[in-house]
mmCIF file of C-alpha atoms in Angstrom:
data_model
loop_
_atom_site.group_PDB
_atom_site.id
_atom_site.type_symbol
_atom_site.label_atom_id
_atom_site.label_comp_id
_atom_site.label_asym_id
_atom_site.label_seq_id
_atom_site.Cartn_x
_atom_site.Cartn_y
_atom_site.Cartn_z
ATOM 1 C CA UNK B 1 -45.270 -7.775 19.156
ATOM 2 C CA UNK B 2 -45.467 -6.564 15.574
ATOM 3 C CA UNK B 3 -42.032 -6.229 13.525
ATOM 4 C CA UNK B 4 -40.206 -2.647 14.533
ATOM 5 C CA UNK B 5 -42.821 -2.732 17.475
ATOM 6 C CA UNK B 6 -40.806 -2.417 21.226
ATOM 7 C CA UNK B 7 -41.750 -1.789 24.807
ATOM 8 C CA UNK B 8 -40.542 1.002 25.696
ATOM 9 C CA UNK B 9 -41.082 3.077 29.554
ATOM 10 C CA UNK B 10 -42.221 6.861 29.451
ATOM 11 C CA UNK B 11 -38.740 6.552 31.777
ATOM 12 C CA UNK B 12 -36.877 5.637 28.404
ATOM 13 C CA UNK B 13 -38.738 7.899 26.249
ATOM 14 C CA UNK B 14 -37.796 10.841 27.919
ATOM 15 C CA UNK B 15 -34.294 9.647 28.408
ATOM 16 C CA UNK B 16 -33.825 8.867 24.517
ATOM 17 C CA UNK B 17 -35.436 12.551 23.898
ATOM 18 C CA UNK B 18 -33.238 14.396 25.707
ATOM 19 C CA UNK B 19 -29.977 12.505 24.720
ATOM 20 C CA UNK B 20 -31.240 12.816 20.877
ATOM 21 C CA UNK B 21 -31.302 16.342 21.526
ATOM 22 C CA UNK B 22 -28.565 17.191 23.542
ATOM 23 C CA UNK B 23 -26.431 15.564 20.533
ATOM 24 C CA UNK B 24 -28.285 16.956 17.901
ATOM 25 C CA UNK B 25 -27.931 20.712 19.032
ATOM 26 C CA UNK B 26 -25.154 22.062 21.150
ATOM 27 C CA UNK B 27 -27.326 24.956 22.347
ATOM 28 C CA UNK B 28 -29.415 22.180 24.471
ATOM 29 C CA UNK B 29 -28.604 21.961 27.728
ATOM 30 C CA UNK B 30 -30.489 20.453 30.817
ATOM 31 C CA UNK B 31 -30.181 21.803 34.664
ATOM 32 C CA UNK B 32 -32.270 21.395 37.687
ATOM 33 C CA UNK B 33 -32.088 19.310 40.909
ATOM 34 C CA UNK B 34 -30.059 15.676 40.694
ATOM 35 C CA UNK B 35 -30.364 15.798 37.323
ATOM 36 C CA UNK B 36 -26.555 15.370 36.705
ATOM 37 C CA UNK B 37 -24.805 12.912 38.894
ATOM 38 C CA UNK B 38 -27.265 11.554 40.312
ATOM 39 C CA UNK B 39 -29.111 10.525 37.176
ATOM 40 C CA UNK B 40 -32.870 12.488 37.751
ATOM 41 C CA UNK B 41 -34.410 12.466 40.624
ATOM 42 C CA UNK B 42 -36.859 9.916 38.801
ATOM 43 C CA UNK B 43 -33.638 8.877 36.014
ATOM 44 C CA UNK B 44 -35.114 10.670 33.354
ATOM 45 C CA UNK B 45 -31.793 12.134 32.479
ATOM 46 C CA UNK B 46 -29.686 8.808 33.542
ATOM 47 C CA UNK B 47 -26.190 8.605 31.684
ATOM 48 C CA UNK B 48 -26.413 12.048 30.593
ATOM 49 C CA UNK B 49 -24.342 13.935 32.379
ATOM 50 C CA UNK B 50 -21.833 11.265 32.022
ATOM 51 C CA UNK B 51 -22.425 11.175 28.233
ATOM 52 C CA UNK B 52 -22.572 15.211 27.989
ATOM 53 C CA UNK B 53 -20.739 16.415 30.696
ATOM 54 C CA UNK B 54 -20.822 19.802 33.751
ATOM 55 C CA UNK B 55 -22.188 22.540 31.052
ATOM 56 C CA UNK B 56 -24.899 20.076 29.558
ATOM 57 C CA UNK B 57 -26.061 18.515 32.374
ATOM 58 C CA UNK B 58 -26.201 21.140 35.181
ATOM 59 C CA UNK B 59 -27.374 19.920 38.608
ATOM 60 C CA UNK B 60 -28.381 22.949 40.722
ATOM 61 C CA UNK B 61 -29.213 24.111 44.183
ATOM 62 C CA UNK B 62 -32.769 23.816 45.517
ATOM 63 C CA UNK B 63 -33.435 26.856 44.462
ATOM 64 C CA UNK B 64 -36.148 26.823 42.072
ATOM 65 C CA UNK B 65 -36.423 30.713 41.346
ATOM 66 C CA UNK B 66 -32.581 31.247 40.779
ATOM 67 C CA UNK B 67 -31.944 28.237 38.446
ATOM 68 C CA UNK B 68 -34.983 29.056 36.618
ATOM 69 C CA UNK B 69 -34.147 32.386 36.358
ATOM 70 C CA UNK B 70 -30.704 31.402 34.936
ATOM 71 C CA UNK B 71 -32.106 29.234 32.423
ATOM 72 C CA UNK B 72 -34.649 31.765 31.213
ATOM 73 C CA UNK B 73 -32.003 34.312 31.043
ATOM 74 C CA UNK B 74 -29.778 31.948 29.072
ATOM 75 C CA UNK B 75 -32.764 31.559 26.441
ATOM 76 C CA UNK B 76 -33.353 35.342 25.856
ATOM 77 C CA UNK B 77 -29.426 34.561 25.252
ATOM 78 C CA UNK B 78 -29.740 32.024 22.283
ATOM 79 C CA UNK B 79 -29.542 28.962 24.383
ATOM 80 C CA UNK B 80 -31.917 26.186 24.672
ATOM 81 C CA UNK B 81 -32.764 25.088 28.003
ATOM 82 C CA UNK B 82 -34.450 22.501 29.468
ATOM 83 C CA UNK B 83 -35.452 23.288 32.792
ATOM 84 C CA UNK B 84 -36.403 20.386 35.258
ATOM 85 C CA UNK B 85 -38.705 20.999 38.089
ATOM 86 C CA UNK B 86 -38.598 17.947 40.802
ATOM 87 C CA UNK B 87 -42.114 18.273 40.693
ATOM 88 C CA UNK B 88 -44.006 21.480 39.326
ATOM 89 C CA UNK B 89 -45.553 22.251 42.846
ATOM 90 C CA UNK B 90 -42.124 23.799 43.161
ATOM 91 C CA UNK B 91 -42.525 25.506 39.932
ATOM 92 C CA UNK B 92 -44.662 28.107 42.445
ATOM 93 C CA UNK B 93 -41.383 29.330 43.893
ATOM 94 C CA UNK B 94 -40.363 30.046 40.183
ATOM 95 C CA UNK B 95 -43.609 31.202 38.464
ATOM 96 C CA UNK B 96 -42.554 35.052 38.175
ATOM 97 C CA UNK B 97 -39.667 33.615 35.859
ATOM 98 C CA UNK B 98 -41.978 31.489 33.808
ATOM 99 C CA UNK B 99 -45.224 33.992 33.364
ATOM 100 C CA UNK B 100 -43.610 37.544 33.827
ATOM 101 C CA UNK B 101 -40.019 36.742 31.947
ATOM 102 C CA UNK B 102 -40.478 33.799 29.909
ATOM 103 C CA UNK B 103 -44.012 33.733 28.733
ATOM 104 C CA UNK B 104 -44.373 37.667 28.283
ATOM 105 C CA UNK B 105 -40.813 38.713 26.541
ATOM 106 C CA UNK B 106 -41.813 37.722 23.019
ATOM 107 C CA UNK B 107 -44.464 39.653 22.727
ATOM 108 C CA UNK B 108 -43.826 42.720 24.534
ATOM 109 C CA UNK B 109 -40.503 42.708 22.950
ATOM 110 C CA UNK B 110 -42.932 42.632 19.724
ATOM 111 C CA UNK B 111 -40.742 39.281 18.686
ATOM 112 C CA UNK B 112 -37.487 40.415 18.588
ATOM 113 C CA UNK B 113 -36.508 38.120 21.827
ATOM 114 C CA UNK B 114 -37.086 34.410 21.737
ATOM 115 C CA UNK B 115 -37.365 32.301 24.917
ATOM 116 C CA UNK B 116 -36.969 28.609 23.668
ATOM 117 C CA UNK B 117 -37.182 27.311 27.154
ATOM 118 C CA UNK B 118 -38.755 23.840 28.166
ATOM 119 C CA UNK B 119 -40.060 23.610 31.683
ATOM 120 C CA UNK B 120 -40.367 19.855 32.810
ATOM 121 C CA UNK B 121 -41.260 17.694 35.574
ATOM 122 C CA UNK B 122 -43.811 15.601 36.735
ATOM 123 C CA UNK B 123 -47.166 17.324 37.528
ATOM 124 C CA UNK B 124 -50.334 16.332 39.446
ATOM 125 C CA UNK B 125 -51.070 13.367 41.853
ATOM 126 C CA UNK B 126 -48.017 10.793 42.552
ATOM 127 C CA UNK B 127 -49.500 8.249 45.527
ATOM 128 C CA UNK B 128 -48.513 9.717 49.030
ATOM 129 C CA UNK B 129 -47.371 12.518 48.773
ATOM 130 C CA UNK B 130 -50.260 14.802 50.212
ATOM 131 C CA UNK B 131 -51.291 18.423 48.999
ATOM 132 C CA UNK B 132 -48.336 20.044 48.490
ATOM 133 C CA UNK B 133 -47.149 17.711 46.230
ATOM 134 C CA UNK B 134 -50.419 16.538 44.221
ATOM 135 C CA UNK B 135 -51.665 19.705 42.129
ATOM 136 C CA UNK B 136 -51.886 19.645 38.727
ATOM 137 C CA UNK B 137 -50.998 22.710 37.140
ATOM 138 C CA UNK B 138 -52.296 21.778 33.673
ATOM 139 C CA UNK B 139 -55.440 24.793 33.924
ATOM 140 C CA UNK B 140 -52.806 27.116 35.368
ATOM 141 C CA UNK B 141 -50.050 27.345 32.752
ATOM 142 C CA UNK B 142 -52.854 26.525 30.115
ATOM 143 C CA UNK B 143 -54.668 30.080 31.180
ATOM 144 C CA UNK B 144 -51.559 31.793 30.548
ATOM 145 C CA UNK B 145 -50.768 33.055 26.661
ATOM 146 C CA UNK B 146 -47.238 33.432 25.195
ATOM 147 C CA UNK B 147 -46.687 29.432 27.075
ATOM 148 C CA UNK B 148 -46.653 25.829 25.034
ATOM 149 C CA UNK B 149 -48.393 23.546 27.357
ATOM 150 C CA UNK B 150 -47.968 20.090 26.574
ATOM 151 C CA UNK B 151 -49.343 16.645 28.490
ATOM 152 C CA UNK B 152 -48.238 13.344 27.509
ATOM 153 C CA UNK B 153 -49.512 10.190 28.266
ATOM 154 C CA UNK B 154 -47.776 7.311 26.102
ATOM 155 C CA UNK B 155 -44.553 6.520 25.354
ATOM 156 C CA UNK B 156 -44.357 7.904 21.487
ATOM 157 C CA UNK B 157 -46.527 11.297 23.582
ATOM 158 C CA UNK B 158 -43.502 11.701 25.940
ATOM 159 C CA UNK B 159 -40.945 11.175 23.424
ATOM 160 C CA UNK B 160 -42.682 13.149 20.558
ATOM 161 C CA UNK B 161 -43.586 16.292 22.259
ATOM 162 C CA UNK B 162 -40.562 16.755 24.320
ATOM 163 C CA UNK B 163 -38.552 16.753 21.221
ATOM 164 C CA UNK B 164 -40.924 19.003 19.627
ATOM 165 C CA UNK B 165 -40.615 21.690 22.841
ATOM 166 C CA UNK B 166 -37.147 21.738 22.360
ATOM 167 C CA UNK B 167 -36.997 22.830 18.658
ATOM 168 C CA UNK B 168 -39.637 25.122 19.580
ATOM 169 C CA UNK B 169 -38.592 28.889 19.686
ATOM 170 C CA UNK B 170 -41.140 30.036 22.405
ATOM 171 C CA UNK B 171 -41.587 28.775 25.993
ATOM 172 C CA UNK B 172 -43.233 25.366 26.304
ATOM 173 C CA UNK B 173 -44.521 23.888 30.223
ATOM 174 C CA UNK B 174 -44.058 19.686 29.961
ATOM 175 C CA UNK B 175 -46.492 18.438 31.950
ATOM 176 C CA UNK B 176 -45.133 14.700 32.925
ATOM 177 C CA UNK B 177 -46.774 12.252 35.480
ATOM 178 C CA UNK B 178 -44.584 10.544 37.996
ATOM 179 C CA UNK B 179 -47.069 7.456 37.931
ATOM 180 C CA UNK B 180 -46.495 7.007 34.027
ATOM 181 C CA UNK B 181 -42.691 7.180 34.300
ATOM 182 C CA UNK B 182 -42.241 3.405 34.769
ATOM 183 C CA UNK B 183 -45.149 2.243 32.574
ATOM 184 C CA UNK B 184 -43.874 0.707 29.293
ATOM 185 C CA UNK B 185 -46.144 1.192 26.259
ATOM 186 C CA UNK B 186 -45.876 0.025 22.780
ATOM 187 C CA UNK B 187 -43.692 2.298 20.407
ATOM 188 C CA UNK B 188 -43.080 1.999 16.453
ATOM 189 C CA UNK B 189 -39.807 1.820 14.401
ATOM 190 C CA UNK B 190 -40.631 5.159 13.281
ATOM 191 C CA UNK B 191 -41.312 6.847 16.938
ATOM 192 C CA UNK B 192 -38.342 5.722 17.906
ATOM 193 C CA UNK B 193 -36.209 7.302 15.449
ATOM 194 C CA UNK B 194 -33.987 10.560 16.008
ATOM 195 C CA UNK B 195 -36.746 12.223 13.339
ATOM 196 C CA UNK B 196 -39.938 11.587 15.152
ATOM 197 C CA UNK B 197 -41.777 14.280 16.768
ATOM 198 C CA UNK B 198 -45.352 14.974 17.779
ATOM 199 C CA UNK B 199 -46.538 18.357 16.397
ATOM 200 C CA UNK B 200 -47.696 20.383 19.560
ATOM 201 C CA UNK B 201 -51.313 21.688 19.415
ATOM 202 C CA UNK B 202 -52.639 18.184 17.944
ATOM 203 C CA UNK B 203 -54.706 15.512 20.053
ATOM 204 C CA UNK B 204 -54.706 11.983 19.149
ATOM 205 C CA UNK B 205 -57.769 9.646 18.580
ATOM 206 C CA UNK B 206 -57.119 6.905 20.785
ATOM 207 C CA UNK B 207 -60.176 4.479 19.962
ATOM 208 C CA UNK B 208 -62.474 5.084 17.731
ATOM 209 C CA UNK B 209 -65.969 5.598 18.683
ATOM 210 C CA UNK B 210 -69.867 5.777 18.160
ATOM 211 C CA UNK B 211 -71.849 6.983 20.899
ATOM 212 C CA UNK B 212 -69.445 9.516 23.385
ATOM 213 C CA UNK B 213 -66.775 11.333 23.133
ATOM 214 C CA UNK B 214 -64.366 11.073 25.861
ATOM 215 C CA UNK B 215 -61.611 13.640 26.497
ATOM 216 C CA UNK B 216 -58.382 13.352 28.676
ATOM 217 C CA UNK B 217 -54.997 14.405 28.892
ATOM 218 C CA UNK B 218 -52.280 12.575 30.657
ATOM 219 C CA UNK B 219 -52.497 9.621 33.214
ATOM 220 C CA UNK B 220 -56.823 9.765 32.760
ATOM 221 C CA UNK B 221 -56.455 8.671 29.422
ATOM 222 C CA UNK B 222 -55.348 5.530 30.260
ATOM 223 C CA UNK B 223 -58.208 5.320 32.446
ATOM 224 C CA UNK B 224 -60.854 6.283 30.028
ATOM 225 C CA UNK B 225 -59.447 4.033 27.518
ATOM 226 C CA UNK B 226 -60.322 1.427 30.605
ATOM 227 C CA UNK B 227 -63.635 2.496 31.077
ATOM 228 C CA UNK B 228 -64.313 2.307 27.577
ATOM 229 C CA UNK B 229 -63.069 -1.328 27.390
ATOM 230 C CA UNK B 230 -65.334 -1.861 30.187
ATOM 231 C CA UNK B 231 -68.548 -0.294 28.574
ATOM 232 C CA UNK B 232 -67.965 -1.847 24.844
ATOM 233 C CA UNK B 233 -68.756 -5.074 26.541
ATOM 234 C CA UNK B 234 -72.340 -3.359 27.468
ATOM 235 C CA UNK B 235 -72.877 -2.000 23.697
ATOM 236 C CA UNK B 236 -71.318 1.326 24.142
ATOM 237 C CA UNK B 237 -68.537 2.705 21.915
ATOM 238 C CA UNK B 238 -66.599 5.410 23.454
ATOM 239 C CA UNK B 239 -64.498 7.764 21.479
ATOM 240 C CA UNK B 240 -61.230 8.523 23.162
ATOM 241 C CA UNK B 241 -59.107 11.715 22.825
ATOM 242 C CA UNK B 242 -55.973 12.431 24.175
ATOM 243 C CA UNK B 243 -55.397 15.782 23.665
ATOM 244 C CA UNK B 244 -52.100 15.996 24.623
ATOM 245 C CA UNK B 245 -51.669 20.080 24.587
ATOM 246 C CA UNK B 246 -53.605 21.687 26.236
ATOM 247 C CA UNK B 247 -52.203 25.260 25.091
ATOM 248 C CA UNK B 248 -53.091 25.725 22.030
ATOM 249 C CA UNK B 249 -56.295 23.670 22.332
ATOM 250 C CA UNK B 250 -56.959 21.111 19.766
ATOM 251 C CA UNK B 251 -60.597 21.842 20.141
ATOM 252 C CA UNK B 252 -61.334 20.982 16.141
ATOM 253 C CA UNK B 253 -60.703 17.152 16.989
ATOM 254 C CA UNK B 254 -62.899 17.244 20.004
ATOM 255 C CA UNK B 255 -65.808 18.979 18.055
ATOM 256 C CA UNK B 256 -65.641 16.827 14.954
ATOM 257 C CA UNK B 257 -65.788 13.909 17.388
ATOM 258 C CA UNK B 258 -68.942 15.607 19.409
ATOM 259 C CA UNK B 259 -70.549 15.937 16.145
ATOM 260 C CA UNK B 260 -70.246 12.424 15.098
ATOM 261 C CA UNK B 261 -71.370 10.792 19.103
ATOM 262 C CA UNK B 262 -73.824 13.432 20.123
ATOM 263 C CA UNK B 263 -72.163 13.600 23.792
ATOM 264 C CA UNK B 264 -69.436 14.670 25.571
ATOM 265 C CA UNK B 265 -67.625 13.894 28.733
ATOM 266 C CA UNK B 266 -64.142 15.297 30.346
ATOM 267 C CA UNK B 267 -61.680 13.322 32.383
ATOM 268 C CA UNK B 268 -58.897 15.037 34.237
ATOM 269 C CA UNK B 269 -56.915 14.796 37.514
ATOM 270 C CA UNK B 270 -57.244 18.811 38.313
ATOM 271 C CA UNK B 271 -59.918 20.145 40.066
ATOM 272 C CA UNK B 272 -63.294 21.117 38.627
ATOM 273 C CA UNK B 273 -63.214 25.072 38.948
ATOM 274 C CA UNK B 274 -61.850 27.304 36.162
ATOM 275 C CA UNK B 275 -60.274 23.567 34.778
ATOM 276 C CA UNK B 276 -59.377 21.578 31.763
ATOM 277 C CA UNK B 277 -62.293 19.894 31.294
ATOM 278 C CA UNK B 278 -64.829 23.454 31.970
ATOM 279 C CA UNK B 279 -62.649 25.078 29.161
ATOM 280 C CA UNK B 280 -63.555 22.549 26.498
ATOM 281 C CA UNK B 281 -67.393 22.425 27.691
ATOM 282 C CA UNK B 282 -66.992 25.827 27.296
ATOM 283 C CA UNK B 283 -65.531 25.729 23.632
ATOM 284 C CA UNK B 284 -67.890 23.615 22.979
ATOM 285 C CA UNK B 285 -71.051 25.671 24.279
ATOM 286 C CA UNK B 286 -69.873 28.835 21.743
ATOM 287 C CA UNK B 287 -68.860 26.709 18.829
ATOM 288 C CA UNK B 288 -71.098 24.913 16.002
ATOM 289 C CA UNK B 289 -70.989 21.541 17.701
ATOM 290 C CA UNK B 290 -72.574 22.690 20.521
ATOM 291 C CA UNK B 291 -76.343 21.653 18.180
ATOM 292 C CA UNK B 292 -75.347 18.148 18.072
ATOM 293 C CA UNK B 293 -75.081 17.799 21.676
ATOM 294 C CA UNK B 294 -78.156 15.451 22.626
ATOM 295 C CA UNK B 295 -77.312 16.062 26.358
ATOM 296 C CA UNK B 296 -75.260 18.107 28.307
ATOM 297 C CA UNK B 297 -71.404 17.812 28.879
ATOM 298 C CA UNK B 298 -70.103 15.844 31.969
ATOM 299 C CA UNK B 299 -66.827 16.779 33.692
ATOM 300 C CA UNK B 300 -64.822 14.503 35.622
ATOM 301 C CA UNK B 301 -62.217 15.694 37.837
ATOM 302 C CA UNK B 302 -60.317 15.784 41.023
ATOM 303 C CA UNK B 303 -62.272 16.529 44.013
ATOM 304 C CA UNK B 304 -62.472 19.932 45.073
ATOM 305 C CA UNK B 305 -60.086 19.267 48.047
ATOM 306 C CA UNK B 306 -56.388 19.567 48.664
ATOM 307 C CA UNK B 307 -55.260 16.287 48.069
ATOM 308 C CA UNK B 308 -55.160 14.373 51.430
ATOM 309 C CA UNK B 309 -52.037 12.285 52.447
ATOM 310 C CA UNK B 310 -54.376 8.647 53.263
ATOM 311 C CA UNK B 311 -54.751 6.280 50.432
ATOM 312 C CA UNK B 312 -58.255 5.631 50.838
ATOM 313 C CA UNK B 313 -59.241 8.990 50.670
ATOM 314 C CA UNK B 314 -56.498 10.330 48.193
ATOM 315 C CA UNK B 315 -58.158 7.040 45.739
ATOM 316 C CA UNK B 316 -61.638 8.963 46.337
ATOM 317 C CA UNK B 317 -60.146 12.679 45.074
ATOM 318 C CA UNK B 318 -58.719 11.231 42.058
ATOM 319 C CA UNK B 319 -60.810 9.776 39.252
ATOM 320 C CA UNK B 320 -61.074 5.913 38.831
ATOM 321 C CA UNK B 321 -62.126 3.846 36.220
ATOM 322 C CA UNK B 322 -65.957 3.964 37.820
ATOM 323 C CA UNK B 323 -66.196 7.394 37.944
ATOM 324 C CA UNK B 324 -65.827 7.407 34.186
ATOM 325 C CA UNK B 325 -68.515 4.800 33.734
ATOM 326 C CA UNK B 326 -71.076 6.270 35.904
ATOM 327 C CA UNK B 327 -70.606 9.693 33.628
ATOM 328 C CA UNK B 328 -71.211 7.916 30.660
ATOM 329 C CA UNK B 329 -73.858 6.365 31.853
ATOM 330 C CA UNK B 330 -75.555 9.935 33.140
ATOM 331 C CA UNK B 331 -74.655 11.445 30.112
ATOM 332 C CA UNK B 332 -76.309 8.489 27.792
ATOM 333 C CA UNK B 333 -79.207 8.148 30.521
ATOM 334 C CA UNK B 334 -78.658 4.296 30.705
#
């Protein structure tokens, strides 16, 4: 690879985050479930709490509401938390702490109390592990206002936003994917340096395009950047954007892209009602661009099922490469 160019895991990304920032500000701490000597649950934090020690690295009961609780609590307090969920199904058993006490204190305090808390774990579909383990929560927190909400998909994403949620004074919901942990992506001299950061509320442009816009956060865009390799062979050039936040909504990016291809499509791994993907059509319907749409938006999303536990059907609730095609291809009319 290029000079200053390494492989580098989402795994790693995280890892050299959180250690960046755990040395670079003494108010940074991290708790949750195995995070400390144990390494992570997934060894996000691994060497950590060996580096750092018991009141950096704080492993916890399984008790989502009470160490949540504490960590909000120690925020309002001038501390900055990071706040692992094992995954954020479990957030559920915490979400009065996050919504009601985190998200709501700034303003109703009318900003005299800052909560810079970072809520992190992976979210959405792993492989196996059935319903109650396979929601993504990315429309949820994203509905709610005084949250971040931030959704990685690379490397320099993962790395880059996490350190940007830290040094962030309000409350910010990380949105990892368990599937991406391992995967190792390409990652400049200059993303892998204690300065780099990704500015939350900005989506990237991941390939350039002519003829659709495509739109995805996490895991998808991988897929749609698949998809689009797929269709450039057949004379279509797909624009890809990963937004990467979804609260606050980069929806300039996806409009000035809309403009310049004429037609939109969504890819998530959520489900289709009150989602990701029917928020931007919407944006999109009430802003300017919506006149240089030469055919309706497309969404493509989970299906509208709790995720079931067999591979063969949990493949057919999650979108694929082909799905992605065959939207294009409806929304182009080819």
């Amino acid at each position: 690879s290029a000079a200053g160019v390494s492989q580098v895991t989402v795994r790693d990304a995280l890892n050299q985050a959180l250690d960046e920032e755990l040395e670079r500000d003494e108010r940074v701490f991290l708790l949750g479930e195995e995070v400390a000597q144990y390494d992570g649950a997934y060894k996000i934090s691994r060497g950590l709490w060996k580096k750092y020690g018991d009141k950096r690295v704080i492993d916890t009961p399984i008790s989502e509401m009470g160490f949540a609780g504490i960590a909000v609590g120690a925020a309002m307090a001038g501390l900055r938390p990071v706040c692992e969920f094992m995954t954020f199904n479990f957030s559920m058993q915490a979400i009065d702490q996050v919504i009601n006490s985190a998200a709501k204190t700034c303003y109703m305090s009318a900003g005299s109390i800052a909560v810079p808390i970072v809520f992190r774990g992976p979210n959405g579909a792993s492989a196996g592990v059935a319903a109650q383990h396979s929601q993504c929560f990315a429309a949820w927190y994203g509905h709610c206002p005084g949250l971040k909400v931030v959704s990685p998909w690379s490397s320099e994403d993962a790395k880059g936003l996490l350190k940007a949620s830290i040094r962030d004074d309000n409350p910010v919901v990380m949105l990892e994917n368990e599937l991406l942990y391992g995967v190792p992506f390409e990652m400049s001299e200059q993303a892998q340096s204690k300065d780099f950061v990704v500015p939350i509320g900005k989506a990237k442009i991941e390939k350039q395009g002519t003829h659709v816009t495509l739109v995805s956060h996490s895991r998808p865009v991988g897929h749609c950047l698949e998809a689009a390799a797929v269709l450039s062979k057949e004379g279509v050039e797909c624009e890809v954007i990963n937004l990467r936040t979804i609260r606050p909504m980069d929806i300039e990016t996806v409009e000035a892209s809309v403009v310049k291809t004429n037609h939109l499509v969504t890819v998530e791994g959520g489900w289709p009602q009150f989602g990701v993907g029917a928020e931007i059509c919407a944006r999109i319907m009430e802003g300017s661009a919506f006149n240089y749409l030469d055919a309706p938006a497309v969404r493509v999303t989970g299906a509208d099922v709790p995720m079931p536990y067999a591979k063969i059907l949990e493949d057919n609730c999650i979108p694929q490469v082909k799905d992605i095609i065959f939207a294009v291809k409806k929304t182009l009319n080819i």
